[in-house]
Amino acid sequence: MFLLTSVLVAVVCLLMVWIFQNADGGTQRRKGEPRARAEARPWVDEDLKDSTDIHQLEEDADDWQVSEEEVEHIPFSHTRYPEKEMLTRSREFYELLNKRRSVRFISNEQVPMEVIDNVIKAAGTAPSGAHTEPWTFVVVKDPDVKHKIREIVEEEEEINYLKRMGPQWVSDLKKLRTNWIKEYLDTAPVLILIFKRVHGFAANGKKKIHYYNEISVSIACGILLAALQNAGLVTVTTTPLNCGPRLRVLLNRPANEKLLILLPVGYPSEEATVPDLARKPLDQIMVTV
């Protein structure tokens, strides 16, 4: 019994020495030694790290711009509507967007480019983390480039459906009658590929942090969908799984841009159909506290 107690005491003592040594080493490193390269990185949203960087290299803190920019504040211009008009406008806007559907049958009829300019300008009004505006909208009209995009997407999507997505995901998509064949990538007069900029560049060439870049660009995409519906155009939101790097190279986009969403845009074809789906009622999507 005495021997067992002595051994136990010795183990506890060794454990305490190890804890103090590690704590002391951590303190000395914070005071005198440079931080590890991973710790030197600027702010990163851990939940939204980009998944297409297979060989992402850690950056030195000196590569990043420290923002000291001053912005003048000006009076806010606001239009306030009477309550009756507010109710009418809000109801009409809801009714307009409630007609929005994901349309996979798109006509090859050309659309006015000024309309495309306007809807993208509308998307560019979205809020963004620290007003970094971390988005690039690539508009593709060239038939050859559209077809190359289709080839890349269909090649990867076939693998996705057969191997990557899993049987449950594929089963859930059956009611939508969709598969890896994406004819609308050829027929739609315009493809809009929305890239998130994971960081930007200052005038001096240093990198600028783009806070919450994926959330910011996602908000812009939502506004873009509303703007397209308002203009009388249709689209279907596609997120080309595992296609981003190849499409980025095809479109000659820089390495700091990552593909988020691809939208084929145009008028619905005469034979267009959509699934007869219902949206959740208000009491299932809103909670009032």
Short mmCIF file of C-alpha atoms in Angstrom, two decimals, residues 18 26 55 76 94 99 104 113 116 138 143-144 164 190 203-204 206-208 227 232 240 258 265 277-278 284 288:
data_model
loop_
_atom_site.label_atom_id
_atom_site.label_comp_id
_atom_site.label_asym_id
_atom_site.label_seq_id
_atom_site.Cartn_x
_atom_site.Cartn_y
_atom_site.Cartn_z
CA TRP A 18 5.22 19.07 -17.10
CA GLY A 26 4.02 29.41 -23.78
CA HIS A 55 -2.39 23.63 -51.10
CA PHE A 76 -28.82 59.69 -44.49
CA TYR A 94 -43.85 39.38 -51.78
CA LYS A 99 -43.67 33.69 -58.39
CA ARG A 104 -34.11 24.64 -65.98
CA MET A 113 -27.39 43.68 -71.80
CA ILE A 116 -27.98 42.51 -67.02
CA VAL A 138 -18.44 37.21 -64.53
CA PRO A 143 -21.14 30.38 -77.08
CA ASP A 144 -17.78 28.60 -77.13
CA ARG A 164 -19.73 12.00 -54.25
CA VAL A 190 -26.15 34.70 -70.42
CA ALA A 203 -3.01 50.23 -53.57
CA ASN A 204 0.43 49.32 -52.20
CA LYS A 206 -0.60 44.33 -49.75
CA LYS A 207 -3.53 42.03 -49.15
CA LYS A 208 -6.75 43.36 -47.64
CA ALA A 227 -33.55 41.75 -59.35
CA GLY A 232 -38.90 39.27 -65.87
CA PRO A 240 -21.03 23.44 -59.32
CA LYS A 258 -13.40 31.31 -55.60
CA VAL A 265 -30.10 33.69 -67.14
CA LEU A 277 -43.87 22.65 -54.98
CA ALA A 278 -45.37 24.52 -52.04
CA GLN A 284 -43.36 27.62 -39.97
CA THR A 288 -42.05 36.22 -32.78
#
